[in-house]
Structures are given as structure tokens and as C-alpha cells.
XYZ file of C-alpha atoms in Angstrom:
81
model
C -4.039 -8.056 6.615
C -7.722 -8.991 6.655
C -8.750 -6.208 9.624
C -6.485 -4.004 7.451
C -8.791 -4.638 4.318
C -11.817 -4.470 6.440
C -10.930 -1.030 7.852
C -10.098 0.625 4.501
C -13.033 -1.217 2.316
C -15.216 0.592 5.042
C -13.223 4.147 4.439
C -13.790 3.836 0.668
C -17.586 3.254 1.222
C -17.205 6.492 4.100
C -15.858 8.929 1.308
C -13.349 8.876 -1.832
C -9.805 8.025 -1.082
C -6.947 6.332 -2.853
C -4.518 3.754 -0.973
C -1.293 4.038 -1.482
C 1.094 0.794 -1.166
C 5.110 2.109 -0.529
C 7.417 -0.792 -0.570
C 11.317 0.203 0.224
C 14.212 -0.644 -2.221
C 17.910 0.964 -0.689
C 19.836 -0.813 -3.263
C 19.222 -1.834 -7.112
C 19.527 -5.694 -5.843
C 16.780 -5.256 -3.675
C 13.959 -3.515 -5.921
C 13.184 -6.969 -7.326
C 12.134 -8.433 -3.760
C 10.696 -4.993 -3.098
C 8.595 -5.112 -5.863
C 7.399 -8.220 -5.478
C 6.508 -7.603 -1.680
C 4.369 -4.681 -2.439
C 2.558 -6.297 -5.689
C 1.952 -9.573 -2.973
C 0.361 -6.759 -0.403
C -2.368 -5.446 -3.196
C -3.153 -8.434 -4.460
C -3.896 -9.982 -1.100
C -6.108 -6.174 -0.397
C -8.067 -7.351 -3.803
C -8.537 -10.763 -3.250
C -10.197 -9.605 0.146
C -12.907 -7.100 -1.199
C -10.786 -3.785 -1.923
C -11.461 -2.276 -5.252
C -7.902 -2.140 -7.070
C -8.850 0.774 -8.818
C -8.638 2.690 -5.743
C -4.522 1.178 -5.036
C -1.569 2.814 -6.398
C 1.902 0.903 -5.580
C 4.981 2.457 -5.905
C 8.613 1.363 -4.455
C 11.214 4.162 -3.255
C 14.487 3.861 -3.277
C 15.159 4.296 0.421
C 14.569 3.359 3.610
C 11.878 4.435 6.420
C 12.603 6.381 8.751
C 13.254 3.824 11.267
C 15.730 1.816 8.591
C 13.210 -0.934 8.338
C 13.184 -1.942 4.443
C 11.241 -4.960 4.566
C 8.036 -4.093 4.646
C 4.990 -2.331 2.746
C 3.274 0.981 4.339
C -0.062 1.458 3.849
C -1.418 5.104 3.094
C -4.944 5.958 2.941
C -5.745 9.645 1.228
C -8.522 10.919 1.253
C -9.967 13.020 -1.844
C -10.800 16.868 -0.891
C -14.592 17.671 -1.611
């Protein structure tokens, strides 16, 4: 998670973006863990440089594409000039 932080504190210094944290909750019982994943995720990108104004965190209420639920996808979008 460290390279991870590296790579997109250097993309926010490159040009505007926003980061975008997607956690995965199928069922009600497993939004709290979900949650909780995704909140651990951006507060380990903080506590290594990234500027949290720049995350947004948001948990769906299905899985990836490939079924995998636990885990957090990182987005990085970048603002049009």
C-alpha cells in the first residue's frame, strides 16, 4: 500500500485528480466489514502522505466483476482542463 501511495501522491502533484476508494458489500450483514475495510484503506493512504481531501470512499452493494468482495479498488480520475 506504500508504492500505491507513492504512485498516486506523485499523480496529484502531475495534475488534479480525485481517488476514489470502492469497497464491496453483496449483503446488508456485510456493509459493516465493508465499511470498515475501505475507511482502514484511506486512512492508511493519509497516514502515508496523500491529501484526504483528494479521497472519496464509497461502498456498493455488489460484487466485482470477478465475485471478489473482499477487497477495496482504487480509482484515480483525473480532472478535465
Amino acid at each position: 500500500l506504500l508504492r500505491v501511495a507513492a504512485q498516486l501522491k506523485a499523480d496529484l502533484r502531475r495534475a488534479p485528480a480525485t481517488i476514489e476508494l470502492e469497497g464491496y458489500a453483496p449483503t446488508p450483514e456485510s456493509r459493516i466489514i465493508a465499511v470498515q475495510r475501505v475507511v482502514d484503506v484511506r486512512l492508511a493512504l493519509v497516514e502515508a502522505g496523500v491529501a484526504a481531501e483528494h479521497i472519496n470512499v464509497q461502498v456498493l452493494p455488489r460484487a466485482a466483476s470477478d465475485g471478489a468482495v473482499d477487497r477495496v479498488t482504487i480509482y484515480l480520475h483525473r480532472e478535465e482542463k
